[in-house]
Each structure stands twice: as structure tokens, then as C-alpha cells.
mmCIF file with all atom_site columns, C-alpha atoms in Angstrom:
data_model
loop_
_atom_site.group_PDB
_atom_site.id
_atom_site.type_symbol
_atom_site.label_atom_id
_atom_site.label_alt_id
_atom_site.label_comp_id
_atom_site.label_asym_id
_atom_site.label_entity_id
_atom_site.label_seq_id
_atom_site.pdbx_PDB_ins_code
_atom_site.Cartn_x
_atom_site.Cartn_y
_atom_site.Cartn_z
_atom_site.occupancy
_atom_site.B_iso_or_equiv
_atom_site.pdbx_formal_charge
_atom_site.auth_seq_id
_atom_site.auth_comp_id
_atom_site.auth_asym_id
_atom_site.auth_atom_id
_atom_site.pdbx_PDB_model_num
ATOM 1   C CA . UNK A 1 1   ? -112.435 -92.789 24.036 1.00 46.00 ? 1   UNK A CA 1
ATOM 2   C CA . UNK A 1 2   ? -115.653 -92.151 23.139 1.00 44.00 ? 2   UNK A CA 1
ATOM 3   C CA . UNK A 1 3   ? -119.190 -93.797 24.744 1.00 43.00 ? 3   UNK A CA 1
ATOM 4   C CA . UNK A 1 4   ? -122.085 -93.938 22.714 1.00 42.00 ? 4   UNK A CA 1
ATOM 5   C CA . UNK A 1 5   ? -125.130 -92.722 24.461 1.00 46.00 ? 5   UNK A CA 1
ATOM 6   C CA . UNK A 1 6   ? -127.679 -95.061 25.246 1.00 45.00 ? 6   UNK A CA 1
ATOM 7   C CA . UNK A 1 7   ? -130.446 -93.428 26.859 1.00 46.00 ? 7   UNK A CA 1
ATOM 8   C CA . UNK A 1 8   ? -133.424 -95.573 29.075 1.00 52.00 ? 8   UNK A CA 1
ATOM 9   C CA . UNK A 1 9   ? -136.667 -93.665 30.198 1.00 49.00 ? 9   UNK A CA 1
ATOM 10  C CA . UNK A 1 10  ? -135.993 -93.689 33.604 1.00 51.00 ? 10  UNK A CA 1
ATOM 11  C CA . UNK A 1 11  ? -132.809 -91.256 32.857 1.00 65.00 ? 11  UNK A CA 1
ATOM 12  C CA . UNK A 1 12  ? -134.795 -88.375 31.178 1.00 65.00 ? 12  UNK A CA 1
ATOM 13  C CA . UNK A 1 13  ? -135.102 -86.440 34.431 1.00 62.00 ? 13  UNK A CA 1
ATOM 14  C CA . UNK A 1 14  ? -131.355 -86.698 34.578 1.00 64.00 ? 14  UNK A CA 1
ATOM 15  C CA . UNK A 1 15  ? -131.165 -85.670 30.734 1.00 69.00 ? 15  UNK A CA 1
ATOM 16  C CA . UNK A 1 16  ? -133.438 -82.792 30.976 1.00 67.00 ? 16  UNK A CA 1
ATOM 17  C CA . UNK A 1 17  ? -131.131 -81.209 34.179 1.00 60.00 ? 17  UNK A CA 1
ATOM 18  C CA . UNK A 1 18  ? -127.812 -82.115 31.899 1.00 69.00 ? 18  UNK A CA 1
ATOM 19  C CA . UNK A 1 19  ? -129.490 -79.870 28.788 1.00 69.00 ? 19  UNK A CA 1
ATOM 20  C CA . UNK A 1 20  ? -130.504 -77.429 31.679 1.00 65.00 ? 20  UNK A CA 1
ATOM 21  C CA . UNK A 1 21  ? -126.791 -77.209 32.714 1.00 64.00 ? 21  UNK A CA 1
ATOM 22  C CA . UNK A 1 22  ? -125.729 -77.392 29.234 1.00 65.00 ? 22  UNK A CA 1
ATOM 23  C CA . UNK A 1 23  ? -127.355 -74.589 27.967 1.00 67.00 ? 23  UNK A CA 1
ATOM 24  C CA . UNK A 1 24  ? -126.541 -72.698 31.472 1.00 67.00 ? 24  UNK A CA 1
ATOM 25  C CA . UNK A 1 25  ? -122.058 -73.169 30.416 1.00 66.00 ? 25  UNK A CA 1
ATOM 26  C CA . UNK A 1 26  ? -122.897 -72.502 26.789 1.00 66.00 ? 26  UNK A CA 1
ATOM 27  C CA . UNK A 1 27  ? -124.465 -69.240 27.218 1.00 65.00 ? 27  UNK A CA 1
ATOM 28  C CA . UNK A 1 28  ? -121.506 -68.395 29.575 1.00 68.00 ? 28  UNK A CA 1
ATOM 29  C CA . UNK A 1 29  ? -119.119 -69.751 27.270 1.00 65.00 ? 29  UNK A CA 1
ATOM 30  C CA . UNK A 1 30  ? -120.570 -67.569 24.655 1.00 64.00 ? 30  UNK A CA 1
ATOM 31  C CA . UNK A 1 31  ? -120.340 -64.459 26.848 1.00 64.00 ? 31  UNK A CA 1
ATOM 32  C CA . UNK A 1 32  ? -116.635 -65.077 27.471 1.00 63.00 ? 32  UNK A CA 1
ATOM 33  C CA . UNK A 1 33  ? -115.716 -66.331 24.316 1.00 59.00 ? 33  UNK A CA 1
ATOM 34  C CA . UNK A 1 34  ? -116.875 -62.631 22.583 1.00 60.00 ? 34  UNK A CA 1
ATOM 35  C CA . UNK A 1 35  ? -115.266 -60.680 25.382 1.00 59.00 ? 35  UNK A CA 1
ATOM 36  C CA . UNK A 1 36  ? -111.810 -62.638 25.186 1.00 53.00 ? 36  UNK A CA 1
ATOM 37  C CA . UNK A 1 37  ? -109.426 -60.434 23.514 1.00 48.00 ? 37  UNK A CA 1
ATOM 38  C CA . UNK A 1 38  ? -106.801 -62.154 20.879 1.00 47.00 ? 38  UNK A CA 1
ATOM 39  C CA . UNK A 1 39  ? -103.445 -61.969 22.522 1.00 50.00 ? 39  UNK A CA 1
ATOM 40  C CA . UNK A 1 40  ? -100.225 -62.185 20.340 1.00 51.00 ? 40  UNK A CA 1
ATOM 41  C CA . UNK A 1 41  ? -97.126  -62.977 22.110 1.00 50.00 ? 41  UNK A CA 1
ATOM 42  C CA . UNK A 1 42  ? -94.274  -60.888 20.203 1.00 54.00 ? 42  UNK A CA 1
ATOM 43  C CA . UNK A 1 43  ? -91.290  -62.354 21.800 1.00 58.00 ? 43  UNK A CA 1
ATOM 44  C CA . UNK A 1 44  ? -89.963  -65.677 21.561 1.00 63.00 ? 44  UNK A CA 1
ATOM 45  C CA . UNK A 1 45  ? -91.361  -68.530 23.720 1.00 61.00 ? 45  UNK A CA 1
ATOM 46  C CA . UNK A 1 46  ? -89.843  -70.449 26.005 1.00 66.00 ? 46  UNK A CA 1
ATOM 47  C CA . UNK A 1 47  ? -90.454  -74.423 25.342 1.00 62.00 ? 47  UNK A CA 1
ATOM 48  C CA . UNK A 1 48  ? -91.551  -75.955 28.857 1.00 67.00 ? 48  UNK A CA 1
ATOM 49  C CA . UNK A 1 49  ? -92.098  -80.000 28.492 1.00 65.00 ? 49  UNK A CA 1
ATOM 50  C CA . UNK A 1 50  ? -95.366  -80.383 29.951 1.00 67.00 ? 50  UNK A CA 1
ATOM 51  C CA . UNK A 1 51  ? -95.277  -83.687 29.855 1.00 74.00 ? 51  UNK A CA 1
ATOM 52  C CA . UNK A 1 52  ? -98.685  -83.999 28.812 1.00 74.00 ? 52  UNK A CA 1
ATOM 53  C CA . UNK A 1 53  ? -98.484  -87.780 27.559 1.00 79.00 ? 53  UNK A CA 1
ATOM 54  C CA . UNK A 1 54  ? -98.278  -88.641 31.404 1.00 83.00 ? 54  UNK A CA 1
ATOM 55  C CA . UNK A 1 55  ? -100.934 -86.144 32.277 1.00 78.00 ? 55  UNK A CA 1
ATOM 56  C CA . UNK A 1 56  ? -103.027 -87.525 29.830 1.00 82.00 ? 56  UNK A CA 1
ATOM 57  C CA . UNK A 1 57  ? -102.486 -90.722 31.071 1.00 89.00 ? 57  UNK A CA 1
ATOM 58  C CA . UNK A 1 58  ? -103.384 -89.503 35.098 1.00 90.00 ? 58  UNK A CA 1
ATOM 59  C CA . UNK A 1 59  ? -106.556 -87.433 33.369 1.00 86.00 ? 59  UNK A CA 1
ATOM 60  C CA . UNK A 1 60  ? -107.562 -91.258 31.874 1.00 90.00 ? 60  UNK A CA 1
ATOM 61  C CA . UNK A 1 61  ? -107.334 -93.067 34.800 1.00 91.00 ? 61  UNK A CA 1
ATOM 62  C CA . UNK A 1 62  ? -108.855 -90.528 37.214 1.00 92.00 ? 62  UNK A CA 1
ATOM 63  C CA . UNK A 1 63  ? -112.022 -90.407 35.510 1.00 92.00 ? 63  UNK A CA 1
ATOM 64  C CA . UNK A 1 64  ? -112.151 -91.962 32.391 1.00 91.00 ? 64  UNK A CA 1
ATOM 65  C CA . UNK A 1 65  ? -111.022 -95.903 32.363 1.00 90.00 ? 65  UNK A CA 1
ATOM 66  C CA . UNK A 1 66  ? -113.452 -98.405 33.051 1.00 92.00 ? 66  UNK A CA 1
ATOM 67  C CA . UNK A 1 67  ? -111.925 -98.718 36.845 1.00 93.00 ? 67  UNK A CA 1
ATOM 68  C CA . UNK A 1 68  ? -111.282 -94.762 37.340 1.00 93.00 ? 68  UNK A CA 1
ATOM 69  C CA . UNK A 1 69  ? -109.901 -93.664 40.705 1.00 93.00 ? 69  UNK A CA 1
ATOM 70  C CA . UNK A 1 70  ? -113.178 -91.185 40.661 1.00 92.00 ? 70  UNK A CA 1
ATOM 71  C CA . UNK A 1 71  ? -116.689 -92.435 40.439 1.00 93.00 ? 71  UNK A CA 1
ATOM 72  C CA . UNK A 1 72  ? -119.292 -90.761 38.238 1.00 92.00 ? 72  UNK A CA 1
ATOM 73  C CA . UNK A 1 73  ? -121.135 -88.961 41.199 1.00 93.00 ? 73  UNK A CA 1
ATOM 74  C CA . UNK A 1 74  ? -117.513 -87.571 41.742 1.00 93.00 ? 74  UNK A CA 1
ATOM 75  C CA . UNK A 1 75  ? -117.259 -87.101 38.099 1.00 91.00 ? 75  UNK A CA 1
ATOM 76  C CA . UNK A 1 76  ? -120.546 -85.235 38.001 1.00 91.00 ? 76  UNK A CA 1
ATOM 77  C CA . UNK A 1 77  ? -119.603 -82.303 40.832 1.00 89.00 ? 77  UNK A CA 1
ATOM 78  C CA . UNK A 1 78  ? -116.164 -81.907 39.552 1.00 87.00 ? 78  UNK A CA 1
ATOM 79  C CA . UNK A 1 79  ? -116.994 -81.776 35.732 1.00 87.00 ? 79  UNK A CA 1
ATOM 80  C CA . UNK A 1 80  ? -121.279 -80.888 36.213 1.00 88.00 ? 80  UNK A CA 1
ATOM 81  C CA . UNK A 1 81  ? -122.523 -83.599 33.929 1.00 90.00 ? 81  UNK A CA 1
ATOM 82  C CA . UNK A 1 82  ? -122.851 -86.609 34.058 1.00 92.00 ? 82  UNK A CA 1
ATOM 83  C CA . UNK A 1 83  ? -119.718 -88.886 32.025 1.00 92.00 ? 83  UNK A CA 1
ATOM 84  C CA . UNK A 1 84  ? -122.290 -90.047 29.483 1.00 93.00 ? 84  UNK A CA 1
ATOM 85  C CA . UNK A 1 85  ? -122.856 -86.293 28.323 1.00 93.00 ? 85  UNK A CA 1
ATOM 86  C CA . UNK A 1 86  ? -119.198 -85.400 28.572 1.00 93.00 ? 86  UNK A CA 1
ATOM 87  C CA . UNK A 1 87  ? -117.813 -88.309 26.102 1.00 94.00 ? 87  UNK A CA 1
ATOM 88  C CA . UNK A 1 88  ? -121.493 -87.297 23.722 1.00 95.00 ? 88  UNK A CA 1
ATOM 89  C CA . UNK A 1 89  ? -120.190 -83.526 23.688 1.00 94.00 ? 89  UNK A CA 1
ATOM 90  C CA . UNK A 1 90  ? -116.545 -84.924 23.230 1.00 94.00 ? 90  UNK A CA 1
ATOM 91  C CA . UNK A 1 91  ? -117.739 -86.922 20.287 1.00 95.00 ? 91  UNK A CA 1
ATOM 92  C CA . UNK A 1 92  ? -119.434 -84.211 18.536 1.00 96.00 ? 92  UNK A CA 1
ATOM 93  C CA . UNK A 1 93  ? -117.210 -81.783 18.729 1.00 96.00 ? 93  UNK A CA 1
ATOM 94  C CA . UNK A 1 94  ? -114.202 -84.031 17.684 1.00 95.00 ? 94  UNK A CA 1
ATOM 95  C CA . UNK A 1 95  ? -116.241 -84.835 14.615 1.00 95.00 ? 95  UNK A CA 1
ATOM 96  C CA . UNK A 1 96  ? -117.203 -81.211 14.324 1.00 96.00 ? 96  UNK A CA 1
ATOM 97  C CA . UNK A 1 97  ? -113.825 -80.099 14.316 1.00 95.00 ? 97  UNK A CA 1
ATOM 98  C CA . UNK A 1 98  ? -110.728 -82.320 13.795 1.00 93.00 ? 98  UNK A CA 1
ATOM 99  C CA . UNK A 1 99  ? -108.279 -79.985 15.606 1.00 91.00 ? 99  UNK A CA 1
ATOM 100 C CA . UNK A 1 100 ? -109.969 -81.657 19.285 1.00 92.00 ? 100 UNK A CA 1
ATOM 101 C CA . UNK A 1 101 ? -109.029 -84.670 17.674 1.00 91.00 ? 101 UNK A CA 1
ATOM 102 C CA . UNK A 1 102 ? -105.810 -86.647 19.051 1.00 87.00 ? 102 UNK A CA 1
ATOM 103 C CA . UNK A 1 103 ? -102.968 -86.911 16.189 1.00 87.00 ? 103 UNK A CA 1
ATOM 104 C CA . UNK A 1 104 ? -99.191  -86.585 15.945 1.00 85.00 ? 104 UNK A CA 1
ATOM 105 C CA . UNK A 1 105 ? -97.627  -82.766 15.104 1.00 76.00 ? 105 UNK A CA 1
ATOM 106 C CA . UNK A 1 106 ? -94.637  -82.156 13.232 1.00 77.00 ? 106 UNK A CA 1
ATOM 107 C CA . UNK A 1 107 ? -92.229  -83.599 15.196 1.00 77.00 ? 107 UNK A CA 1
ATOM 108 C CA . UNK A 1 108 ? -94.283  -87.157 15.874 1.00 81.00 ? 108 UNK A CA 1
ATOM 109 C CA . UNK A 1 109 ? -95.439  -85.797 19.183 1.00 79.00 ? 109 UNK A CA 1
ATOM 110 C CA . UNK A 1 110 ? -98.715  -86.832 20.624 1.00 82.00 ? 110 UNK A CA 1
ATOM 111 C CA . UNK A 1 111 ? -100.795 -83.450 20.671 1.00 83.00 ? 111 UNK A CA 1
ATOM 112 C CA . UNK A 1 112 ? -103.079 -82.537 23.596 1.00 86.00 ? 112 UNK A CA 1
ATOM 113 C CA . UNK A 1 113 ? -106.026 -85.973 24.381 1.00 89.00 ? 113 UNK A CA 1
ATOM 114 C CA . UNK A 1 114 ? -109.408 -84.738 23.557 1.00 92.00 ? 114 UNK A CA 1
ATOM 115 C CA . UNK A 1 115 ? -110.116 -85.233 27.067 1.00 92.00 ? 115 UNK A CA 1
ATOM 116 C CA . UNK A 1 116 ? -107.755 -82.930 28.139 1.00 91.00 ? 116 UNK A CA 1
ATOM 117 C CA . UNK A 1 117 ? -108.838 -79.770 25.694 1.00 91.00 ? 117 UNK A CA 1
ATOM 118 C CA . UNK A 1 118 ? -112.256 -80.641 26.836 1.00 92.00 ? 118 UNK A CA 1
ATOM 119 C CA . UNK A 1 119 ? -111.270 -80.839 30.697 1.00 90.00 ? 119 UNK A CA 1
ATOM 120 C CA . UNK A 1 120 ? -109.761 -77.558 30.265 1.00 90.00 ? 120 UNK A CA 1
ATOM 121 C CA . UNK A 1 121 ? -112.130 -75.501 28.822 1.00 91.00 ? 121 UNK A CA 1
ATOM 122 C CA . UNK A 1 122 ? -115.631 -77.062 30.677 1.00 88.00 ? 122 UNK A CA 1
ATOM 123 C CA . UNK A 1 123 ? -113.065 -76.125 34.118 1.00 86.00 ? 123 UNK A CA 1
ATOM 124 C CA . UNK A 1 124 ? -112.843 -72.829 33.169 1.00 88.00 ? 124 UNK A CA 1
ATOM 125 C CA . UNK A 1 125 ? -116.536 -72.643 32.257 1.00 86.00 ? 125 UNK A CA 1
ATOM 126 C CA . UNK A 1 126 ? -118.133 -74.620 35.280 1.00 84.00 ? 126 UNK A CA 1
ATOM 127 C CA . UNK A 1 127 ? -115.535 -72.937 37.512 1.00 83.00 ? 127 UNK A CA 1
ATOM 128 C CA . UNK A 1 128 ? -114.593 -69.432 36.249 1.00 85.00 ? 128 UNK A CA 1
ATOM 129 C CA . UNK A 1 129 ? -111.327 -70.636 36.747 1.00 81.00 ? 129 UNK A CA 1
ATOM 130 C CA . UNK A 1 130 ? -108.398 -69.081 34.572 1.00 81.00 ? 130 UNK A CA 1
ATOM 131 C CA . UNK A 1 131 ? -106.223 -70.425 31.692 1.00 79.00 ? 131 UNK A CA 1
ATOM 132 C CA . UNK A 1 132 ? -103.164 -70.251 33.255 1.00 75.00 ? 132 UNK A CA 1
ATOM 133 C CA . UNK A 1 133 ? -104.165 -71.607 36.583 1.00 79.00 ? 133 UNK A CA 1
ATOM 134 C CA . UNK A 1 134 ? -105.021 -74.986 35.271 1.00 77.00 ? 134 UNK A CA 1
ATOM 135 C CA . UNK A 1 135 ? -101.611 -75.558 33.150 1.00 72.00 ? 135 UNK A CA 1
ATOM 136 C CA . UNK A 1 136 ? -101.027 -77.578 36.742 1.00 73.00 ? 136 UNK A CA 1
ATOM 137 C CA . UNK A 1 137 ? -104.063 -80.086 35.712 1.00 74.00 ? 137 UNK A CA 1
ATOM 138 C CA . UNK A 1 138 ? -103.907 -80.780 32.246 1.00 78.00 ? 138 UNK A CA 1
ATOM 139 C CA . UNK A 1 139 ? -100.633 -79.835 31.513 1.00 77.00 ? 139 UNK A CA 1
ATOM 140 C CA . UNK A 1 140 ? -101.774 -77.044 28.708 1.00 81.00 ? 140 UNK A CA 1
ATOM 141 C CA . UNK A 1 141 ? -100.546 -73.395 28.305 1.00 80.00 ? 141 UNK A CA 1
ATOM 142 C CA . UNK A 1 142 ? -102.459 -70.296 29.227 1.00 85.00 ? 142 UNK A CA 1
ATOM 143 C CA . UNK A 1 143 ? -102.525 -69.624 25.223 1.00 84.00 ? 143 UNK A CA 1
ATOM 144 C CA . UNK A 1 144 ? -103.079 -73.505 23.902 1.00 86.00 ? 144 UNK A CA 1
ATOM 145 C CA . UNK A 1 145 ? -106.293 -73.206 26.604 1.00 88.00 ? 145 UNK A CA 1
ATOM 146 C CA . UNK A 1 146 ? -107.543 -69.646 25.738 1.00 91.00 ? 146 UNK A CA 1
ATOM 147 C CA . UNK A 1 147 ? -107.563 -71.297 22.023 1.00 93.00 ? 147 UNK A CA 1
ATOM 148 C CA . UNK A 1 148 ? -109.333 -74.479 22.667 1.00 92.00 ? 148 UNK A CA 1
ATOM 149 C CA . UNK A 1 149 ? -111.764 -71.942 24.699 1.00 92.00 ? 149 UNK A CA 1
ATOM 150 C CA . UNK A 1 150 ? -112.859 -70.511 21.926 1.00 93.00 ? 150 UNK A CA 1
ATOM 151 C CA . UNK A 1 151 ? -112.766 -73.135 19.741 1.00 95.00 ? 151 UNK A CA 1
ATOM 152 C CA . UNK A 1 152 ? -114.683 -75.399 22.168 1.00 94.00 ? 152 UNK A CA 1
ATOM 153 C CA . UNK A 1 153 ? -117.548 -72.024 22.769 1.00 92.00 ? 153 UNK A CA 1
ATOM 154 C CA . UNK A 1 154 ? -117.469 -71.800 19.004 1.00 94.00 ? 154 UNK A CA 1
ATOM 155 C CA . UNK A 1 155 ? -117.858 -75.500 18.556 1.00 94.00 ? 155 UNK A CA 1
ATOM 156 C CA . UNK A 1 156 ? -120.789 -75.558 20.984 1.00 93.00 ? 156 UNK A CA 1
ATOM 157 C CA . UNK A 1 157 ? -122.384 -72.981 19.728 1.00 91.00 ? 157 UNK A CA 1
ATOM 158 C CA . UNK A 1 158 ? -122.490 -74.269 16.337 1.00 93.00 ? 158 UNK A CA 1
ATOM 159 C CA . UNK A 1 159 ? -123.023 -77.787 17.172 1.00 93.00 ? 159 UNK A CA 1
ATOM 160 C CA . UNK A 1 160 ? -126.002 -77.315 19.388 1.00 90.00 ? 160 UNK A CA 1
ATOM 161 C CA . UNK A 1 161 ? -127.362 -73.469 18.902 1.00 88.00 ? 161 UNK A CA 1
ATOM 162 C CA . UNK A 1 162 ? -130.403 -74.049 17.288 1.00 81.00 ? 162 UNK A CA 1
ATOM 163 C CA . UNK A 1 163 ? -131.471 -76.556 19.757 1.00 81.00 ? 163 UNK A CA 1
ATOM 164 C CA . UNK A 1 164 ? -130.216 -75.857 22.701 1.00 81.00 ? 164 UNK A CA 1
ATOM 165 C CA . UNK A 1 165 ? -128.934 -72.423 23.128 1.00 77.00 ? 165 UNK A CA 1
ATOM 166 C CA . UNK A 1 166 ? -132.154 -70.243 24.062 1.00 79.00 ? 166 UNK A CA 1
ATOM 167 C CA . UNK A 1 167 ? -132.823 -68.415 27.572 1.00 81.00 ? 167 UNK A CA 1
ATOM 168 C CA . UNK A 1 168 ? -134.000 -70.526 29.666 1.00 80.00 ? 168 UNK A CA 1
ATOM 169 C CA . UNK A 1 169 ? -138.537 -70.116 30.409 1.00 83.00 ? 169 UNK A CA 1
ATOM 170 C CA . UNK A 1 170 ? -139.284 -69.789 33.388 1.00 88.00 ? 170 UNK A CA 1
ATOM 171 C CA . UNK A 1 171 ? -140.913 -73.498 33.040 1.00 85.00 ? 171 UNK A CA 1
ATOM 172 C CA . UNK A 1 172 ? -137.372 -74.232 32.339 1.00 81.00 ? 172 UNK A CA 1
ATOM 173 C CA . UNK A 1 173 ? -135.955 -72.608 35.482 1.00 84.00 ? 173 UNK A CA 1
ATOM 174 C CA . UNK A 1 174 ? -138.935 -73.714 37.314 1.00 85.00 ? 174 UNK A CA 1
ATOM 175 C CA . UNK A 1 175 ? -138.313 -77.592 36.883 1.00 82.00 ? 175 UNK A CA 1
ATOM 176 C CA . UNK A 1 176 ? -134.452 -76.976 37.412 1.00 73.00 ? 176 UNK A CA 1
ATOM 177 C CA . UNK A 1 177 ? -135.299 -75.788 40.819 1.00 78.00 ? 177 UNK A CA 1
ATOM 178 C CA . UNK A 1 178 ? -137.513 -78.777 41.091 1.00 74.00 ? 178 UNK A CA 1
ATOM 179 C CA . UNK A 1 179 ? -134.850 -81.724 39.873 1.00 71.00 ? 179 UNK A CA 1
ATOM 180 C CA . UNK A 1 180 ? -131.576 -79.607 41.442 1.00 67.00 ? 180 UNK A CA 1
ATOM 181 C CA . UNK A 1 181 ? -132.370 -80.326 44.799 1.00 61.00 ? 181 UNK A CA 1
ATOM 182 C CA . UNK A 1 182 ? -132.392 -84.014 44.101 1.00 55.00 ? 182 UNK A CA 1
ATOM 183 C CA . UNK A 1 183 ? -129.105 -83.858 42.412 1.00 50.00 ? 183 UNK A CA 1
ATOM 184 C CA . UNK A 1 184 ? -126.163 -82.808 45.001 1.00 48.00 ? 184 UNK A CA 1
#
């Protein structure tokens, strides 16, 4: 589900704060992606039916349906951004890297949804959660989530690097401090 971004002059302040958070999370993600080791499993894997379609239904009901279980304020607290920004990033990533799109695998089964992939990657960034801990909510195995996480970080760098990925200036930091008291 991709929602178009309509911006109004009253939202400029929120957008500036969201850009700062986006910048901060992206820089953290770049450091984590650079430091993450590429592990290959040498033994055969046991298939675990993670019921990813049901997980996606639950995730959609919780946050992305027209009348979600958790409102925009809770979404912002848990994702560290407004739903509108999440949808914009998701749309950009799906267009930039088709592996994030919902598709069918070689057995005809639905893949993980873009919402599941981004939720896993963003929660790793926002909370510092280990990949295996997120399996219970987003229903992705550790190796799959680490692959999604690395792709997510690289895509963010490639898509937004020139515009947003720079060290914050003292003015950015003071502006963020003034605004952050109004957000939470």
C-alpha cells in the first residue's frame, strides 16, 4: 500500500524533523551495514513455516489499514517517523529495488511484503533490535532479515545520500532540540 505524499505549509516543521530522524537512522544503518559480517550457513536449513501471509495481514491491520488498530501517534512512536514518511520511503525503495516488492516465489507463494521488510529493517535501526528477535513479529528468519537490512541501508544511501546523508550541522542539531520537545 503506497500513499501519495501531499505536503502543506503547516507540515514543514514536521518534515524537517522527520528528515533529521531519517538522516540519523540512515547514518546508523550505514555503520551497521558496513560492520555486519556476511555469514553463510554451511549446514542444510530446516524450513520453518512462519505464516508470513498471516503476519502481513496482522501488520496491515495494526498499522496500515484505513482504520488501523494503532493510530498515527503510536505509529510515530514505534517507527520513529510519521506514516506518510514511511510510505514515501517504501514507495521509493520498491521503485529503486524490485526485490522489496510483493511477489511470488518459485513455488507460487507470496513473498514477504514491503511493509514487513521495512518494518524489520527500521526496527533494527530504531531500537537496535537483533535480527532474530524480530522473527516473532515480522516473521523473517535472521539471515533473511540481515539481507533485507543490508539492502535497505544500501538503498537508502544510494537513493538519498546526496540529499540527506551528511553530518548534521550545529544549526540542524539546535533546530532539532527546539522541535523535539513538541513532538513527544
